[in-house]
PDB file of C-alpha atoms in Angstrom:
ATOM      1  CA  GLY A   1     -63.976 198.611  39.890  1.00  0.00           C
ATOM      2  CA  GLY A   2     -64.704 197.876  36.074  1.00  0.00           C
ATOM      3  CA  GLY A   3     -68.290 197.511  35.995  1.00  0.00           C
ATOM      4  CA  MET A   4     -70.737 197.315  32.703  1.00  0.00           C
ATOM      5  CA  GLY A   5     -71.790 201.000  33.415  1.00  0.00           C
ATOM      6  CA  GLN A   6     -72.273 203.762  31.160  1.00  0.00           C
ATOM      7  CA  ALA A   7     -68.878 204.981  30.216  1.00  0.00           C
ATOM      8  CA  PRO A   8     -67.826 208.659  30.819  1.00  0.00           C
ATOM      9  CA  GLU A   9     -67.641 210.703  27.683  1.00  0.00           C
ATOM     10  CA  PRO A  10     -64.126 210.538  26.488  1.00  0.00           C
ATOM     11  CA  VAL A  11     -62.030 213.776  27.641  1.00  0.00           C
ATOM     12  CA  LEU A  12     -60.695 214.621  23.307  1.00  0.00           C
ATOM     13  CA  ASP A  13     -57.392 215.866  23.581  1.00  0.00           C
ATOM     14  CA  ALA A  14     -57.723 218.510  20.762  1.00  0.00           C
ATOM     15  CA  GLY A  15     -54.549 218.867  19.601  1.00  0.00           C
ATOM     16  CA  ARG A  16     -54.479 215.115  18.678  1.00  0.00           C
ATOM     17  CA  VAL A  17     -57.945 214.792  17.195  1.00  0.00           C
ATOM     18  CA  LEU A  18     -57.261 215.408  14.036  1.00  0.00           C
ATOM     19  CA  ASP A  19     -53.720 216.682  13.325  1.00  0.00           C
ATOM     20  CA  ALA A  20     -51.793 217.271   9.836  1.00  0.00           C
ATOM     21  CA  ASP A  21     -48.325 216.445  11.819  1.00  0.00           C
ATOM     22  CA  ASP A  22     -49.779 213.183  13.037  1.00  0.00           C
ATOM     23  CA  ALA A  23     -50.788 212.485   9.679  1.00  0.00           C
ATOM     24  CA  GLN A  24     -47.627 213.350   7.772  1.00  0.00           C
ATOM     25  CA  ARG A  25     -45.575 211.443  10.496  1.00  0.00           C
ATOM     26  CA  ILE A  26     -47.918 208.337   9.958  1.00  0.00           C
ATOM     27  CA  PHE A  27     -47.735 208.671   6.163  1.00  0.00           C
ATOM     28  CA  GLU A  28     -43.971 208.867   6.327  1.00  0.00           C
ATOM     29  CA  ARG A  29     -43.516 205.765   8.908  1.00  0.00           C
ATOM     30  CA  MET A  30     -46.322 203.482   7.799  1.00  0.00           C
ATOM     31  CA  ASN A  31     -45.912 204.514   3.730  1.00  0.00           C
ATOM     32  CA  PRO A  32     -49.645 203.570   3.948  1.00  0.00           C
ATOM     33  CA  GLN A  33     -51.295 202.319   0.562  1.00  0.00           C
ATOM     34  CA  PRO A  34     -52.955 205.354  -1.767  1.00  0.00           C
ATOM     35  CA  PHE A  35     -56.769 205.316  -2.165  1.00  0.00           C
ATOM     36  CA  ASP A  36     -58.322 204.071  -5.172  1.00  0.00           C
ATOM     37  CA  GLU A  37     -61.010 206.653  -7.128  1.00  0.00           C
ATOM     38  CA  ALA A  38     -63.694 204.888  -4.999  1.00  0.00           C
ATOM     39  CA  SER A  39     -61.890 205.262  -1.785  1.00  0.00           C
ATOM     40  CA  LEU A  40     -61.133 208.821  -2.335  1.00  0.00           C
ATOM     41  CA  SER A  41     -64.350 209.892  -3.359  1.00  0.00           C
ATOM     42  CA  ALA A  42     -66.038 208.433  -0.340  1.00  0.00           C
ATOM     43  CA  VAL A  43     -63.151 210.335   2.003  1.00  0.00           C
ATOM     44  CA  GLU A  44     -63.833 213.262   0.051  1.00  0.00           C
ATOM     45  CA  ARG A  45     -67.817 212.999   1.073  1.00  0.00           C
ATOM     46  CA  ASP A  46     -66.639 212.502   4.831  1.00  0.00           C
ATOM     47  CA  VAL A  47     -64.968 215.788   4.672  1.00  0.00           C
ATOM     48  CA  ILE A  48     -66.986 217.407   3.055  1.00  0.00           C
ATOM     49  CA  GLN A  49     -69.565 216.573   6.014  1.00  0.00           C
ATOM     50  CA  LEU A  50     -67.063 217.250   8.565  1.00  0.00           C
ATOM     51  CA  GLY A  51     -66.639 220.780   7.115  1.00  0.00           C
ATOM     52  CA  HIS A  52     -70.418 221.181   7.638  1.00  0.00           C
ATOM     53  CA  VAL A  53     -70.272 219.768  11.078  1.00  0.00           C
ATOM     54  CA  ALA A  54     -67.589 222.018  11.975  1.00  0.00           C
ATOM     55  CA  ARG A  55     -69.334 225.070  10.908  1.00  0.00           C
ATOM     56  CA  ALA A  56     -72.422 223.988  12.832  1.00  0.00           C
ATOM     57  CA  LEU A  57     -70.757 223.242  15.951  1.00  0.00           C
ATOM     58  CA  ASP A  58     -69.798 225.843  18.395  1.00  0.00           C
ATOM     59  CA  ALA A  59     -68.385 225.063  22.336  1.00  0.00           C
ATOM     60  CA  LYS A  60     -71.851 224.263  23.436  1.00  0.00           C
ATOM     61  CA  SER A  61     -72.840 221.673  20.760  1.00  0.00           C
ATOM     62  CA  GLU A  62     -73.114 218.374  21.712  1.00  0.00           C
ATOM     63  CA  ILE A  63     -70.472 216.263  19.777  1.00  0.00           C
ATOM     64  CA  THR A  64     -72.235 213.141  19.052  1.00  0.00           C
ATOM     65  CA  LYS A  65     -71.087 209.507  18.401  1.00  0.00           C
ATOM     66  CA  ASP A  66     -71.651 210.269  14.790  1.00  0.00           C
ATOM     67  CA  HIS A  67     -69.217 213.396  15.103  1.00  0.00           C
ATOM     68  CA  MET A  68     -66.948 211.123  16.571  1.00  0.00           C
ATOM     69  CA  ALA A  69     -67.004 208.566  14.150  1.00  0.00           C
ATOM     70  CA  LEU A  70     -66.607 211.106  10.923  1.00  0.00           C
ATOM     71  CA  ILE A  71     -63.647 212.601  12.848  1.00  0.00           C
ATOM     72  CA  GLY A  72     -62.261 209.106  13.241  1.00  0.00           C
ATOM     73  CA  ARG A  73     -62.653 207.918   9.885  1.00  0.00           C
ATOM     74  CA  CYS A  74     -60.951 211.092   8.572  1.00  0.00           C
ATOM     75  CA  ARG A  75     -58.149 210.671  11.219  1.00  0.00           C
ATOM     76  CA  VAL A  76     -57.486 207.378   9.704  1.00  0.00           C
ATOM     77  CA  ALA A  77     -58.067 208.472   6.117  1.00  0.00           C
ATOM     78  CA  TRP A  78     -55.730 211.290   6.446  1.00  0.00           C
ATOM     79  CA  PRO A  79     -52.337 209.436   6.102  1.00  0.00           C
ATOM     80  CA  ARG A  80     -53.705 207.581   2.700  1.00  0.00           C
ATOM     81  CA  VAL A  81     -54.829 210.716   1.344  1.00  0.00           C
ATOM     82  CA  LYS A  82     -51.541 211.985   1.590  1.00  0.00           C
ATOM     83  CA  ALA A  83     -50.175 208.605   0.226  1.00  0.00           C
ATOM     84  CA  THR A  84     -52.665 209.506  -2.843  1.00  0.00           C
ATOM     85  CA  GLY A  85     -51.181 212.912  -3.419  1.00  0.00           C
ATOM     86  CA  HIS A  86     -47.668 211.848  -3.252  1.00  0.00           C
ATOM     87  CA  VAL A  87     -46.286 211.575  -6.630  1.00  0.00           C
ATOM     88  CA  HIS A  88     -44.085 208.384  -7.855  1.00  0.00           C
ATOM     89  CA  GLU A  89     -44.019 206.200 -10.413  1.00  0.00           C
ATOM     90  CA  HIS A  90     -47.149 204.076  -9.282  1.00  0.00           C
ATOM     91  CA  SER A  91     -49.450 207.201  -8.523  1.00  0.00           C
ATOM     92  CA  ASP A  92     -52.384 207.371 -10.191  1.00  0.00           C
ATOM     93  CA  PHE A  93     -51.943 210.924 -11.490  1.00  0.00           C
ATOM     94  CA  ALA A  94     -55.712 211.406 -11.838  1.00  0.00           C
ATOM     95  CA  LEU A  95     -56.251 211.575  -8.154  1.00  0.00           C
ATOM     96  CA  VAL A  96     -53.173 213.491  -7.024  1.00  0.00           C
ATOM     97  CA  PRO A  97     -54.550 217.166  -7.419  1.00  0.00           C
ATOM     98  CA  ARG A  98     -57.919 215.727  -5.614  1.00  0.00           C
ATOM     99  CA  ALA A  99     -56.020 213.995  -2.892  1.00  0.00           C
ATOM    100  CA  LEU A 100     -53.837 217.539  -2.336  1.00  0.00           C
ATOM    101  CA  GLN A 101     -56.966 219.313  -2.258  1.00  0.00           C
ATOM    102  CA  ILE A 102     -58.234 216.877   0.361  1.00  0.00           C
ATOM    103  CA  ASP A 103     -55.433 217.234   2.398  1.00  0.00           C
ATOM    104  CA  GLU A 104     -55.840 220.818   2.193  1.00  0.00           C
ATOM    105  CA  ASP A 105     -59.370 220.865   3.226  1.00  0.00           C
ATOM    106  CA  LEU A 106     -58.498 218.472   6.012  1.00  0.00           C
ATOM    107  CA  THR A 107     -55.647 220.791   7.211  1.00  0.00           C
ATOM    108  CA  ARG A 108     -58.593 223.796   7.620  1.00  0.00           C
ATOM    109  CA  VAL A 109     -61.235 221.379   9.040  1.00  0.00           C
ATOM    110  CA  ALA A 110     -59.135 220.058  11.677  1.00  0.00           C
ATOM    111  CA  GLY A 111     -57.999 223.408  12.799  1.00  0.00           C
ATOM    112  CA  SER A 112     -61.429 224.139  13.593  1.00  0.00           C
ATOM    113  CA  VAL A 113     -62.638 220.915  15.014  1.00  0.00           C
ATOM    114  CA  SER A 114     -59.612 221.190  17.189  1.00  0.00           C
ATOM    115  CA  SER A 115     -60.430 224.638  18.707  1.00  0.00           C
ATOM    116  CA  ILE A 116     -64.009 223.713  19.168  1.00  0.00           C
ATOM    117  CA  ILE A 117     -62.968 220.304  21.124  1.00  0.00           C
ATOM    118  CA  ALA A 118     -60.429 222.843  23.103  1.00  0.00           C
ATOM    119  CA  LEU A 119     -62.966 225.117  23.967  1.00  0.00           C
ATOM    120  CA  ARG A 120     -65.443 222.311  25.494  1.00  0.00           C
ATOM    121  CA  ASN A 121     -62.643 221.019  27.498  1.00  0.00           C
ATOM    122  CA  MET A 122     -62.036 224.380  29.157  1.00  0.00           C
ATOM    123  CA  MET A 123     -65.834 224.888  30.118  1.00  0.00           C
TER     124      MET A 123
END
C-alpha cells in the first residue's frame, strides 16, 4: 500500500491527548527549559483559546486541524509550563504564579477535551 491518498482522520486516544500525568512525567524526566515572559504569554493565549474551543465543542462538532494544532501546542508546552512554575534558585519568580495558574487551567481544559474526544470515539 502506501499511496499518497487522503490520510484518514487520526483516531485520538482521549486519555493521551492532553494529560496532566504525561506532562508531569515529561517535566520530571526531561527537565525542560522554563518559558520566558513572552513565550509564557503565548501559551496563556493558547490555553484561553483552547478553553473557548472546549466549551464550544460537543461530541458532534468537527475537530479541525486548527483545533488539533492548538491541542498539540498546549501538550508540548505543558511540561515547560510546569518547569516555569517550579521554584528553584534560577526561577523567574514573577512568572511562577502565572505558570501555576496556566497549569491549573490546562488540567481543567484537558479534562473536557478528553471527554469530548472519548465521546466522539464511541460514536
